[in-house]
PDB file of C-alpha atoms in Angstrom:
ATOM      1  CA  MET U   6     -30.534  32.729  -1.142  1.00 47.00           C
ATOM      2  CA  LYS U   7     -27.567  34.220   0.715  1.00 41.00           C
ATOM      3  CA  ARG U   8     -27.441  31.183   3.025  1.00 45.00           C
ATOM      4  CA  VAL U   9     -27.442  28.827   0.017  1.00 39.00           C
ATOM      5  CA  GLN U  10     -24.614  30.795  -1.592  1.00 42.00           C
ATOM      6  CA  THR U  11     -22.621  30.673   1.640  1.00 39.00           C
ATOM      7  CA  LEU U  12     -23.089  26.918   1.953  1.00 37.00           C
ATOM      8  CA  THR U  13     -22.106  26.423  -1.691  1.00 39.00           C
ATOM      9  CA  LEU U  14     -18.948  28.504  -1.230  1.00 37.00           C
ATOM     10  CA  THR U  15     -18.070  26.609   1.949  1.00 38.00           C
ATOM     11  CA  LEU U  16     -18.464  23.267   0.177  1.00 36.00           C
ATOM     12  CA  PHE U  17     -16.368  24.478  -2.756  1.00 37.00           C
ATOM     13  CA  LEU U  18     -13.573  25.682  -0.502  1.00 36.00           C
ATOM     14  CA  SER U  19     -13.595  22.472   1.519  1.00 37.00           C
ATOM     15  CA  LEU U  20     -13.248  20.442  -1.680  1.00 37.00           C
ATOM     16  CA  MET U  21     -10.378  22.623  -2.850  1.00 37.00           C
ATOM     17  CA  VAL U  22      -8.589  22.260   0.483  1.00 37.00           C
ATOM     18  CA  SER U  23      -9.083  18.491   0.600  1.00 38.00           C
ATOM     19  CA  GLN U  24      -7.572  18.154  -2.880  1.00 39.00           C
ATOM     20  CA  ALA U  25      -4.517  20.151  -1.827  1.00 47.00           C
ATOM     21  CA  PHE U  26      -3.641  17.852   1.039  1.00 56.00           C
ATOM     22  CA  ALA U  27      -1.349  14.867   0.697  1.00 68.00           C
ATOM     23  CA  TRP U  28      -2.333  11.310   1.547  1.00 85.00           C
ATOM     24  CA  GLY U  29      -5.346  12.792   3.352  1.00 86.00           C
ATOM     25  CA  GLN U  30      -5.644  12.582   7.108  1.00 89.00           C
ATOM     26  CA  LEU U  31      -6.208   8.828   7.042  1.00 93.00           C
ATOM     27  CA  GLY U  32      -3.037   8.151   5.070  1.00 94.00           C
ATOM     28  CA  HIS U  33      -0.849  10.307   7.297  1.00 96.00           C
ATOM     29  CA  TYR U  34      -2.295   8.807  10.444  1.00 96.00           C
ATOM     30  CA  LEU U  35      -1.742   5.220   9.369  1.00 96.00           C
ATOM     31  CA  ILE U  36       1.834   5.808   8.137  1.00 97.00           C
ATOM     32  CA  GLY U  37       2.705   7.340  11.504  1.00 97.00           C
ATOM     33  CA  TYR U  38       0.907   4.502  13.258  1.00 96.00           C
ATOM     34  CA  MET U  39       2.972   1.888  11.413  1.00 97.00           C
ATOM     35  CA  ALA U  40       6.210   3.814  11.929  1.00 98.00           C
ATOM     36  CA  GLU U  41       5.528   3.961  15.649  1.00 96.00           C
ATOM     37  CA  LYS U  42       5.219   0.171  15.753  1.00 96.00           C
ATOM     38  CA  GLN U  43       8.685  -0.182  14.213  1.00 97.00           C
ATOM     39  CA  MET U  44      10.702   2.395  16.146  1.00 97.00           C
ATOM     40  CA  LYS U  45      13.077   1.572  18.966  1.00 96.00           C
ATOM     41  CA  LYS U  46      11.592   2.282  22.388  1.00 97.00           C
ATOM     42  CA  SER U  47      14.218   4.926  23.119  1.00 98.00           C
ATOM     43  CA  THR U  48      13.410   6.754  19.885  1.00 98.00           C
ATOM     44  CA  LYS U  49       9.682   6.506  20.507  1.00 97.00           C
ATOM     45  CA  ARG U  50      10.038   8.050  23.981  1.00 97.00           C
ATOM     46  CA  LYS U  51      12.106  10.971  22.687  1.00 98.00           C
ATOM     47  CA  VAL U  52       9.776  11.653  19.754  1.00 98.00           C
ATOM     48  CA  GLU U  53       6.664  11.479  21.940  1.00 97.00           C
ATOM     49  CA  LYS U  54       8.190  13.940  24.398  1.00 97.00           C
ATOM     50  CA  ILE U  55       8.974  16.453  21.648  1.00 98.00           C
ATOM     51  CA  LEU U  56       5.580  16.159  19.937  1.00 98.00           C
ATOM     52  CA  PHE U  57       3.441  16.066  23.094  1.00 96.00           C
ATOM     53  CA  PRO U  58       0.484  16.406  23.255  1.00 95.00           C
ATOM     54  CA  MET U  59       0.302  15.288  19.601  1.00 94.00           C
ATOM     55  CA  SER U  60       0.845  11.660  18.662  1.00 94.00           C
ATOM     56  CA  LEU U  61       3.198  10.717  15.836  1.00 95.00           C
ATOM     57  CA  GLY U  62       0.242   9.857  13.601  1.00 93.00           C
ATOM     58  CA  ARG U  63      -1.582  13.107  14.359  1.00 93.00           C
ATOM     59  CA  SER U  64       1.524  15.226  13.818  1.00 95.00           C
ATOM     60  CA  GLY U  65       1.703  14.038  10.216  1.00 95.00           C
ATOM     61  CA  THR U  66      -1.265  16.253   9.291  1.00 95.00           C
ATOM     62  CA  TRP U  67       0.043  19.431  10.965  1.00 96.00           C
ATOM     63  CA  MET U  68       1.916  20.730   7.942  1.00 96.00           C
ATOM     64  CA  ASP U  69      -1.281  20.611   5.888  1.00 94.00           C
ATOM     65  CA  GLU U  70      -3.250  22.401   8.585  1.00 94.00           C
ATOM     66  CA  ILE U  71      -0.827  25.348   8.822  1.00 95.00           C
ATOM     67  CA  ARG U  72      -1.516  26.275   5.207  1.00 91.00           C
ATOM     68  CA  SER U  73      -4.191  28.565   6.635  1.00 92.00           C
ATOM     69  CA  ASP U  74      -1.494  30.516   8.527  1.00 95.00           C
ATOM     70  CA  ARG U  75       0.289  32.978   6.227  1.00 96.00           C
ATOM     71  CA  SER U  76       3.352  32.991   8.470  1.00 96.00           C
ATOM     72  CA  TYR U  77       4.118  29.478   7.140  1.00 96.00           C
ATOM     73  CA  ASP U  78       3.787  30.404   3.465  1.00 96.00           C
ATOM     74  CA  TYR U  79       7.522  29.806   3.068  1.00 95.00           C
ATOM     75  CA  ALA U  80       6.868  26.047   3.339  1.00 97.00           C
ATOM     76  CA  THR U  81       4.031  25.832   0.799  1.00 95.00           C
ATOM     77  CA  THR U  82       6.212  24.222  -1.880  1.00 96.00           C
ATOM     78  CA  TRP U  83       7.906  21.762   0.475  1.00 97.00           C
ATOM     79  CA  HIS U  84       5.181  19.156   0.003  1.00 96.00           C
ATOM     80  CA  TYR U  85       6.435  18.003  -3.403  1.00 97.00           C
ATOM     81  CA  LEU U  86       9.177  18.157  -6.025  1.00 97.00           C
ATOM     82  CA  ASN U  87       9.589  17.823  -9.792  1.00 96.00           C
ATOM     83  CA  SER U  88      11.460  14.966 -11.439  1.00 96.00           C
ATOM     84  CA  LYS U  89      11.203  13.902 -15.074  1.00 94.00           C
ATOM     85  CA  ASN U  90      13.010  10.585 -14.847  1.00 94.00           C
ATOM     86  CA  GLY U  91      13.838  10.031 -11.173  1.00 95.00           C
ATOM     87  CA  GLU U  92      16.643  12.591 -10.991  1.00 97.00           C
ATOM     88  CA  TYR U  93      16.875  15.555  -8.634  1.00 97.00           C
ATOM     89  CA  ASP U  94      17.615  18.775 -10.494  1.00 96.00           C
ATOM     90  CA  PRO U  95      17.550  21.904  -8.280  1.00 96.00           C
ATOM     91  CA  SER U  96      17.056  24.111 -11.347  1.00 95.00           C
ATOM     92  CA  THR U  97      13.628  22.593 -12.057  1.00 95.00           C
ATOM     93  CA  GLN U  98      12.269  23.057  -8.528  1.00 97.00           C
ATOM     94  CA  GLU U  99      10.231  25.859  -7.019  1.00 95.00           C
ATOM     95  CA  LYS U 100      12.297  28.869  -5.979  1.00 95.00           C
ATOM     96  CA  THR U 101      10.871  28.609  -2.449  1.00 96.00           C
ATOM     97  CA  GLY U 102      12.156  25.056  -2.001  1.00 96.00           C
ATOM     98  CA  ASP U 103      10.968  21.497  -2.400  1.00 97.00           C
ATOM     99  CA  ALA U 104      10.459  18.303  -0.395  1.00 98.00           C
ATOM    100  CA  TYR U 105      13.795  16.715  -1.322  1.00 98.00           C
ATOM    101  CA  GLU U 106      15.917  19.653  -0.203  1.00 97.00           C
ATOM    102  CA  ALA U 107      13.781  20.449   2.843  1.00 98.00           C
ATOM    103  CA  ILE U 108      13.850  16.872   4.167  1.00 98.00           C
ATOM    104  CA  GLN U 109      17.635  16.731   4.069  1.00 98.00           C
ATOM    105  CA  ARG U 110      18.079  20.197   5.556  1.00 98.00           C
ATOM    106  CA  ILE U 111      15.605  19.781   8.412  1.00 98.00           C
ATOM    107  CA  LYS U 112      16.908  16.306   9.212  1.00 98.00           C
ATOM    108  CA  ALA U 113      20.413  17.787   9.583  1.00 98.00           C
ATOM    109  CA  GLU U 114      19.112  20.634  11.767  1.00 98.00           C
ATOM    110  CA  LEU U 115      17.323  18.218  14.094  1.00 98.00           C
ATOM    111  CA  LYS U 116      20.386  15.971  14.342  1.00 98.00           C
ATOM    112  CA  ALA U 117      22.563  18.968  15.196  1.00 98.00           C
ATOM    113  CA  GLY U 118      20.276  19.830  18.126  1.00 96.00           C
ATOM    114  CA  GLY U 119      20.288  23.054  20.095  1.00 96.00           C
ATOM    115  CA  LEU U 120      16.782  24.091  19.009  1.00 98.00           C
ATOM    116  CA  ASP U 121      14.235  25.552  21.392  1.00 98.00           C
ATOM    117  CA  PRO U 122      11.297  23.191  22.141  1.00 97.00           C
ATOM    118  CA  LYS U 123       8.753  24.932  19.889  1.00 97.00           C
ATOM    119  CA  THR U 124      11.100  25.122  16.917  1.00 98.00           C
ATOM    120  CA  GLU U 125      12.188  21.515  17.342  1.00 98.00           C
ATOM    121  CA  ALA U 126       8.584  20.284  17.535  1.00 98.00           C
ATOM    122  CA  GLU U 127       7.572  22.215  14.435  1.00 98.00           C
ATOM    123  CA  LYS U 128      10.564  21.077  12.399  1.00 98.00           C
ATOM    124  CA  LEU U 129       9.965  17.487  13.468  1.00 98.00           C
ATOM    125  CA  LYS U 130       6.306  17.665  12.414  1.00 98.00           C
ATOM    126  CA  MET U 131       7.370  19.089   9.055  1.00 98.00           C
ATOM    127  CA  LEU U 132       9.928  16.324   8.546  1.00 98.00           C
ATOM    128  CA  ILE U 133       7.387  13.621   9.382  1.00 98.00           C
ATOM    129  CA  HIS U 134       4.881  15.078   6.944  1.00 98.00           C
ATOM    130  CA  MET U 135       7.336  15.500   4.075  1.00 98.00           C
ATOM    131  CA  VAL U 136       8.768  11.992   4.368  1.00 98.00           C
ATOM    132  CA  GLU U 137       5.206  10.695   4.191  1.00 97.00           C
ATOM    133  CA  ASP U 138       4.272  13.025   1.307  1.00 96.00           C
ATOM    134  CA  ILE U 139       7.175  12.130  -0.939  1.00 96.00           C
ATOM    135  CA  HIS U 140       5.996   8.513  -1.006  1.00 97.00           C
ATOM    136  CA  GLN U 141       2.723   9.464  -2.675  1.00 97.00           C
ATOM    137  CA  PRO U 142       3.747   8.971  -6.334  1.00 97.00           C
ATOM    138  CA  LEU U 143       2.154  12.203  -7.549  1.00 97.00           C
ATOM    139  CA  HIS U 144       4.169  14.272  -5.064  1.00 97.00           C
ATOM    140  CA  VAL U 145       7.141  13.519  -7.285  1.00 97.00           C
ATOM    141  CA  GLY U 146       5.587  15.274 -10.263  1.00 95.00           C
ATOM    142  CA  THR U 147       6.491  15.773 -13.892  1.00 93.00           C
ATOM    143  CA  GLY U 148       6.146  19.541 -13.532  1.00 89.00           C
ATOM    144  CA  ASP U 149       3.468  19.552 -16.248  1.00 92.00           C
ATOM    145  CA  ASP U 150       0.117  18.959 -14.521  1.00 95.00           C
ATOM    146  CA  ARG U 151       0.643  20.050 -10.896  1.00 94.00           C
ATOM    147  CA  GLY U 152       1.107  16.473  -9.731  1.00 94.00           C
ATOM    148  CA  GLY U 153      -2.119  15.294 -11.332  1.00 95.00           C
ATOM    149  CA  ASN U 154      -4.238  18.136  -9.914  1.00 96.00           C
ATOM    150  CA  ASP U 155      -5.007  19.262 -13.473  1.00 97.00           C
ATOM    151  CA  VAL U 156      -6.178  15.791 -14.511  1.00 97.00           C
ATOM    152  CA  LYS U 157      -9.940  15.904 -13.971  1.00 98.00           C
ATOM    153  CA  ILE U 158     -11.659  12.561 -13.388  1.00 98.00           C
ATOM    154  CA  GLU U 159     -14.817  10.985 -12.038  1.00 97.00           C
ATOM    155  CA  PHE U 160     -14.392   8.515  -9.196  1.00 97.00           C
ATOM    156  CA  PHE U 161     -17.514   6.417  -8.730  1.00 96.00           C
ATOM    157  CA  GLY U 162     -19.541   9.250 -10.223  1.00 95.00           C
ATOM    158  CA  GLN U 163     -17.970  12.059  -8.154  1.00 96.00           C
ATOM    159  CA  ALA U 164     -15.955  14.829  -9.826  1.00 97.00           C
ATOM    160  CA  THR U 165     -12.383  15.011  -8.501  1.00 97.00           C
ATOM    161  CA  ASN U 166      -8.816  14.948  -9.848  1.00 97.00           C
ATOM    162  CA  LEU U 167      -6.080  12.348 -10.110  1.00 97.00           C
ATOM    163  CA  HIS U 168      -4.010  13.836  -7.299  1.00 96.00           C
ATOM    164  CA  ALA U 169      -6.896  13.815  -4.845  1.00 96.00           C
ATOM    165  CA  LEU U 170      -7.702  10.229  -5.838  1.00 97.00           C
ATOM    166  CA  TRP U 171      -4.229   9.115  -4.747  1.00 97.00           C
ATOM    167  CA  ASP U 172      -4.126  11.374  -1.693  1.00 94.00           C
ATOM    168  CA  SER U 173      -7.333  10.109  -0.164  1.00 94.00           C
ATOM    169  CA  GLY U 174      -9.976   8.842  -2.613  1.00 95.00           C
ATOM    170  CA  MET U 175      -8.837   5.240  -2.861  1.00 96.00           C
ATOM    171  CA  ILE U 176      -7.942   5.025   0.832  1.00 96.00           C
ATOM    172  CA  ASP U 177     -11.221   6.512   2.053  1.00 95.00           C
ATOM    173  CA  ARG U 178     -13.061   4.116  -0.263  1.00 94.00           C
ATOM    174  CA  GLN U 179     -11.893   1.215   1.925  1.00 94.00           C
ATOM    175  CA  GLY U 180     -14.261   2.346   4.684  1.00 94.00           C
ATOM    176  CA  MET U 181     -11.752   1.402   7.388  1.00 95.00           C
ATOM    177  CA  SER U 182     -10.077   3.293  10.235  1.00 95.00           C
ATOM    178  CA  TYR U 183      -6.378   4.142  10.103  1.00 95.00           C
ATOM    179  CA  THR U 184      -5.645   1.519  12.765  1.00 95.00           C
ATOM    180  CA  GLU U 185      -7.509  -1.162  10.821  1.00 96.00           C
ATOM    181  CA  ILE U 186      -5.625  -0.370   7.612  1.00 96.00           C
ATOM    182  CA  GLY U 187      -2.367   0.068   9.515  1.00 96.00           C
ATOM    183  CA  GLU U 188      -2.646  -3.332  11.178  1.00 96.00           C
ATOM    184  CA  GLU U 189      -3.492  -4.983   7.858  1.00 96.00           C
ATOM    185  CA  LEU U 190      -0.522  -3.401   6.073  1.00 97.00           C
ATOM    186  CA  PHE U 191       1.873  -3.997   8.960  1.00 97.00           C
ATOM    187  CA  ARG U 192       1.216  -7.748   8.696  1.00 96.00           C
ATOM    188  CA  ARG U 193       2.649  -7.679   5.171  1.00 96.00           C
ATOM    189  CA  LEU U 194       5.952  -6.076   6.181  1.00 97.00           C
ATOM    190  CA  THR U 195       8.633  -8.767   5.994  1.00 96.00           C
ATOM    191  CA  PRO U 196      12.267  -8.455   7.160  1.00 96.00           C
ATOM    192  CA  GLU U 197      13.291  -8.537   3.491  1.00 97.00           C
ATOM    193  CA  MET U 198      11.006  -5.626   2.654  1.00 97.00           C
ATOM    194  CA  ARG U 199      12.251  -3.650   5.635  1.00 97.00           C
ATOM    195  CA  GLU U 200      15.871  -4.151   4.599  1.00 97.00           C
ATOM    196  CA  LYS U 201      15.112  -3.172   0.998  1.00 97.00           C
ATOM    197  CA  TYR U 202      13.365   0.041   2.021  1.00 98.00           C
ATOM    198  CA  ARG U 203      15.960   1.000   4.610  1.00 98.00           C
ATOM    199  CA  SER U 204      18.906   0.497   2.240  1.00 98.00           C
ATOM    200  CA  ALA U 205      17.492   2.820  -0.426  1.00 98.00           C
ATOM    201  CA  THR U 206      18.720   6.385  -0.866  1.00 97.00           C
ATOM    202  CA  MET U 207      16.447   9.396  -1.311  1.00 97.00           C
ATOM    203  CA  LEU U 208      17.285   9.354  -5.022  1.00 97.00           C
ATOM    204  CA  ASP U 209      15.974   5.785  -5.051  1.00 98.00           C
ATOM    205  CA  TRP U 210      12.714   7.122  -3.567  1.00 98.00           C
ATOM    206  CA  LEU U 211      12.325   9.404  -6.590  1.00 97.00           C
ATOM    207  CA  LYS U 212      13.031   6.578  -9.031  1.00 97.00           C
ATOM    208  CA  GLU U 213      10.411   4.467  -7.288  1.00 98.00           C
ATOM    209  CA  ALA U 214       7.801   7.199  -7.667  1.00 97.00           C
ATOM    210  CA  VAL U 215       8.585   7.667 -11.361  1.00 97.00           C
ATOM    211  CA  SER U 216       8.394   3.900 -11.969  1.00 97.00           C
ATOM    212  CA  TYR U 217       4.716   3.960 -10.959  1.00 98.00           C
ATOM    213  CA  ARG U 218       3.687   6.740 -13.358  1.00 97.00           C
ATOM    214  CA  PRO U 219       2.610   4.433 -16.217  1.00 97.00           C
ATOM    215  CA  MET U 220       0.125   2.732 -13.884  1.00 97.00           C
ATOM    216  CA  VAL U 221      -0.992   5.933 -12.137  1.00 97.00           C
ATOM    217  CA  TYR U 222      -1.788   7.654 -15.446  1.00 97.00           C
ATOM    218  CA  ASN U 223      -3.323   4.602 -17.118  1.00 97.00           C
ATOM    219  CA  LEU U 224      -6.827   6.074 -17.217  1.00 97.00           C
ATOM    220  CA  PRO U 225      -9.841   5.086 -19.314  1.00 95.00           C
ATOM    221  CA  GLU U 226     -10.584   7.375 -22.266  1.00 94.00           C
ATOM    222  CA  ASN U 227     -13.579   8.943 -20.521  1.00 96.00           C
ATOM    223  CA  ASN U 228     -11.595   9.441 -17.277  1.00 97.00           C
ATOM    224  CA  LYS U 229     -14.366   7.715 -15.351  1.00 97.00           C
ATOM    225  CA  ILE U 230     -12.754   5.561 -12.685  1.00 95.00           C
ATOM    226  CA  SER U 231     -14.264   2.825 -10.559  1.00 95.00           C
ATOM    227  CA  TYR U 232     -13.530  -0.778  -9.593  1.00 96.00           C
ATOM    228  CA  GLN U 233     -11.016  -1.706 -12.311  1.00 96.00           C
ATOM    229  CA  TYR U 234      -8.636   1.181 -11.571  1.00 97.00           C
ATOM    230  CA  MET U 235      -8.906   0.444  -7.850  1.00 95.00           C
ATOM    231  CA  TYR U 236      -8.126  -3.236  -8.467  1.00 96.00           C
ATOM    232  CA  ASP U 237      -5.133  -2.392 -10.651  1.00 97.00           C
ATOM    233  CA  ASN U 238      -3.621   0.357  -8.500  1.00 97.00           C
ATOM    234  CA  TYR U 239      -4.646   0.393  -4.847  1.00 97.00           C
ATOM    235  CA  HIS U 240      -1.897  -2.095  -4.012  1.00 97.00           C
ATOM    236  CA  ILE U 241       0.601   0.565  -5.121  1.00 98.00           C
ATOM    237  CA  ALA U 242      -0.778   3.047  -2.597  1.00 97.00           C
ATOM    238  CA  GLU U 243      -0.545   0.352   0.078  1.00 97.00           C
ATOM    239  CA  GLU U 244       3.067  -0.441  -0.812  1.00 97.00           C
ATOM    240  CA  ARG U 245       3.972   3.248  -0.791  1.00 98.00           C
ATOM    241  CA  MET U 246       2.528   3.725   2.695  1.00 98.00           C
ATOM    242  CA  ILE U 247       4.406   0.688   4.001  1.00 98.00           C
ATOM    243  CA  ALA U 248       7.660   2.029   2.512  1.00 98.00           C
ATOM    244  CA  ALA U 249       7.009   5.468   4.005  1.00 98.00           C
ATOM    245  CA  SER U 250       6.501   3.988   7.475  1.00 98.00           C
ATOM    246  CA  VAL U 251       9.771   2.044   7.332  1.00 98.00           C
ATOM    247  CA  ARG U 252      11.772   5.041   6.191  1.00 98.00           C
ATOM    248  CA  LEU U 253      10.126   7.403   8.634  1.00 98.00           C
ATOM    249  CA  ALA U 254      11.002   5.081  11.516  1.00 98.00           C
ATOM    250  CA  GLN U 255      14.556   4.808  10.184  1.00 98.00           C
ATOM    251  CA  ILE U 256      15.051   8.578   9.927  1.00 98.00           C
ATOM    252  CA  LEU U 257      13.641   9.196  13.402  1.00 98.00           C
ATOM    253  CA  GLU U 258      15.996   6.571  14.834  1.00 98.00           C
ATOM    254  CA  GLU U 259      18.940   8.311  13.153  1.00 98.00           C
ATOM    255  CA  ILE U 260      17.973  11.644  14.685  1.00 98.00           C
ATOM    256  CA  TYR U 261      16.907  10.353  18.118  1.00 98.00           C
ATOM    257  CA  PRO U 262      18.785   7.067  18.741  1.00 96.00           C
TER     258      PRO U 262
END
């Protein structure tokens, strides 16, 4: 009986942890993979040297993994922000900070230089993760339902929540590796799309996220989701990951030209 209880607790905790992560490991890996394909060679060399032995794709999951280390509790709220209508209002954010403020601050610190190798690597991994996170629509939340974590749903018969569905559920459902998805999405990136994404401001990023809310929250009355919701919305997740890869490559080139 004790062994069964232990296994049940372990499964419960693993589900809770997986629902707290953003984009899931697959999403972070493939955004980094696509960004790497777009970066200038000089930028890629500098970034690889700082992150070694981690790859750019792998480093995108680091900020989720350090949640188990209490010494990084200060960054717990940096994965998301609140925005009602696409605005950034510091007074509505968590007192310990948010993704919008942290991205700008850490980007400036990395550009200024003078950091020791460990600090620089950690700040760079945080920046990569947050830029990727903020492109998941539910990481720009209303402030009312914890970014969809409180919206309980069934996804192909499995109990989960709306946030977890967008983090990983729909992506994992594809049954493909991050390189397979990354290659498929990279083929769709046109010069016009790249220019559009690169010319946007961070406030534009928030407006983009808010614009998708009607589709994201368009759930059936019984909150049981399957093929129709996937058909209507997975293309949004794909577009968001493409946009994140373009902007991540752009930011890294600005810091490490």
